[in-house]
Coordinates of C-alpha atoms in Angstrom, one line a residue:
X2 CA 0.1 11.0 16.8
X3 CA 0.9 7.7 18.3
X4 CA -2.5 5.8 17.3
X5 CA -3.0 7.4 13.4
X6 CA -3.6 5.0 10.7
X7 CA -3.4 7.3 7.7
X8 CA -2.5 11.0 7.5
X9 CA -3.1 13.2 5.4
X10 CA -1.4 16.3 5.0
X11 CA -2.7 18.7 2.0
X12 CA -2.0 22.5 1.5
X13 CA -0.6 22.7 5.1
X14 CA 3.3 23.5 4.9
X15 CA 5.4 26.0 3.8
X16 CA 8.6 25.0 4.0
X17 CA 11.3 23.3 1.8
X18 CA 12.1 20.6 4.7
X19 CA 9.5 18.1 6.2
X20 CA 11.3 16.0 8.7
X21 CA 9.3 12.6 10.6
X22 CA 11.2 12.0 13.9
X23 CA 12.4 9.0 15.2
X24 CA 9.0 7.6 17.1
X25 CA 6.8 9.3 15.3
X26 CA 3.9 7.5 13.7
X27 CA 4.4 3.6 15.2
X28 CA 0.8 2.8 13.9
X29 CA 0.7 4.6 10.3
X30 CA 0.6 2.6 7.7
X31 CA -1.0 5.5 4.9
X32 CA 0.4 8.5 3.9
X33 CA -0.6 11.2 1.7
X34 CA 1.3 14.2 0.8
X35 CA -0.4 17.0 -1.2
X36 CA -0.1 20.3 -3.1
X37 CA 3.0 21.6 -0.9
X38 CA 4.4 23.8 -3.1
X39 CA 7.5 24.8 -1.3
X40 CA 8.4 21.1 -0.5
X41 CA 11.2 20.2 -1.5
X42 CA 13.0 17.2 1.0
X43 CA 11.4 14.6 3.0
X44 CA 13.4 13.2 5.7
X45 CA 12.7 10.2 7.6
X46 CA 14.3 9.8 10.9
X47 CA 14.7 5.8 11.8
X48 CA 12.2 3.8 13.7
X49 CA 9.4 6.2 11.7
X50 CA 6.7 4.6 10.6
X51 CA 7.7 1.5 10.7
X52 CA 4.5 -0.4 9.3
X53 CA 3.8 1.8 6.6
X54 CA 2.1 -0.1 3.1
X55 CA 1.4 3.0 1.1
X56 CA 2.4 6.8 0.1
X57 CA 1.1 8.9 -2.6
X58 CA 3.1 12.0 -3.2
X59 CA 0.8 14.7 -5.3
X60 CA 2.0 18.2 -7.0
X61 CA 5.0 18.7 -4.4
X62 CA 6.1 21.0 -7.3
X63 CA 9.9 21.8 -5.5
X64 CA 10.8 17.8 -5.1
X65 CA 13.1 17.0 -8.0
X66 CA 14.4 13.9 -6.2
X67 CA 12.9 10.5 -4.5
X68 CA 13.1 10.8 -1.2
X69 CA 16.0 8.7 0.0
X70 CA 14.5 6.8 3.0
X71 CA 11.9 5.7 0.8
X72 CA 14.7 2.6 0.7
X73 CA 14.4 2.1 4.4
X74 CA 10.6 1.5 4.8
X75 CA 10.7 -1.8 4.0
X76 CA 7.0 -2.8 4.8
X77 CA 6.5 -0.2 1.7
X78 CA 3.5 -1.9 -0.6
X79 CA 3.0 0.8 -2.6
X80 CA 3.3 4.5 -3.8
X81 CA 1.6 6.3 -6.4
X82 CA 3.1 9.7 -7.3
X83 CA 1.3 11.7 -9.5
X84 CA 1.6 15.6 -10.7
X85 CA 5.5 16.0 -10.2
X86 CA 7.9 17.7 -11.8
X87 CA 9.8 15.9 -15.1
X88 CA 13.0 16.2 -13.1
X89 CA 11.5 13.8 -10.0
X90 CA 9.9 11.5 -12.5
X91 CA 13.5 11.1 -14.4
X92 CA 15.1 10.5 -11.4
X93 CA 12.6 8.1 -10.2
X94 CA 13.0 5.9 -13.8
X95 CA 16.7 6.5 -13.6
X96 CA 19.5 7.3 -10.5
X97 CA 17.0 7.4 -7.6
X98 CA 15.0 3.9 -8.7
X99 CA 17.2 2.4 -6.3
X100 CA 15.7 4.0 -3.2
X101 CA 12.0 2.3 -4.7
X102 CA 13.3 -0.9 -6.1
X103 CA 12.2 -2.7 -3.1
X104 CA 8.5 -1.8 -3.2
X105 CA 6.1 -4.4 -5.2
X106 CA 3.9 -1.9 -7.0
X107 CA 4.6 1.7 -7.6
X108 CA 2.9 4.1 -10.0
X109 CA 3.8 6.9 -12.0
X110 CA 1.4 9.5 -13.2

């Protein structure tokens, strides 16, 4: 785990919670997140990934919210979300755009 680049994590977890401990990941700088149906919250504990540039988020049908410490990865370049609810895509446009402001380009499918 301490030498990945990009993961990619489609169709592999169950539960409502997905939590990236502090340490975890110092060399990541892709993330993809697929077709986790349960999903629901993504936590990110600090000094995670610090050097991510990109996340895409696909049909994580439970989320109905940006994740919050989306506003703490500041090296952040981009994220694409695509196939999410209507409630996650309101909330990105509206009360949780603050957690996303920060990122240059971001895309909404």
């Amino acid at each position: 785990m301490l030498n990945l680049l990009e993961l990619h994590l489609c169709r592999v977890y169950e539960g409502n919670m997905m939590t990236f401990r502090a340490g975890w990941f110092p060399k990541l700088e892709k993330l993809y997140l697929a077709d986790m149906e349960h999903l629901s919250v993504i936590e990110r504990e600090s000094s995670t990934m610090p050097i991510i540039n990109y996340v895409k988020l696909i049909g994580l049908k439970s989320m109905m919210t940006v994740p919050a410490g989306f506003q703490y990865l500041t090296s952040l370049e981009e994220v694409v979300v695509e196939d999410m609810p209507e409630e996650f895509k309101r909330r990105w446009q509206g009360q949780d755009h603050v957690y996303i402001q920060h990122i240059p380009t971001y895309h909404l499918h």
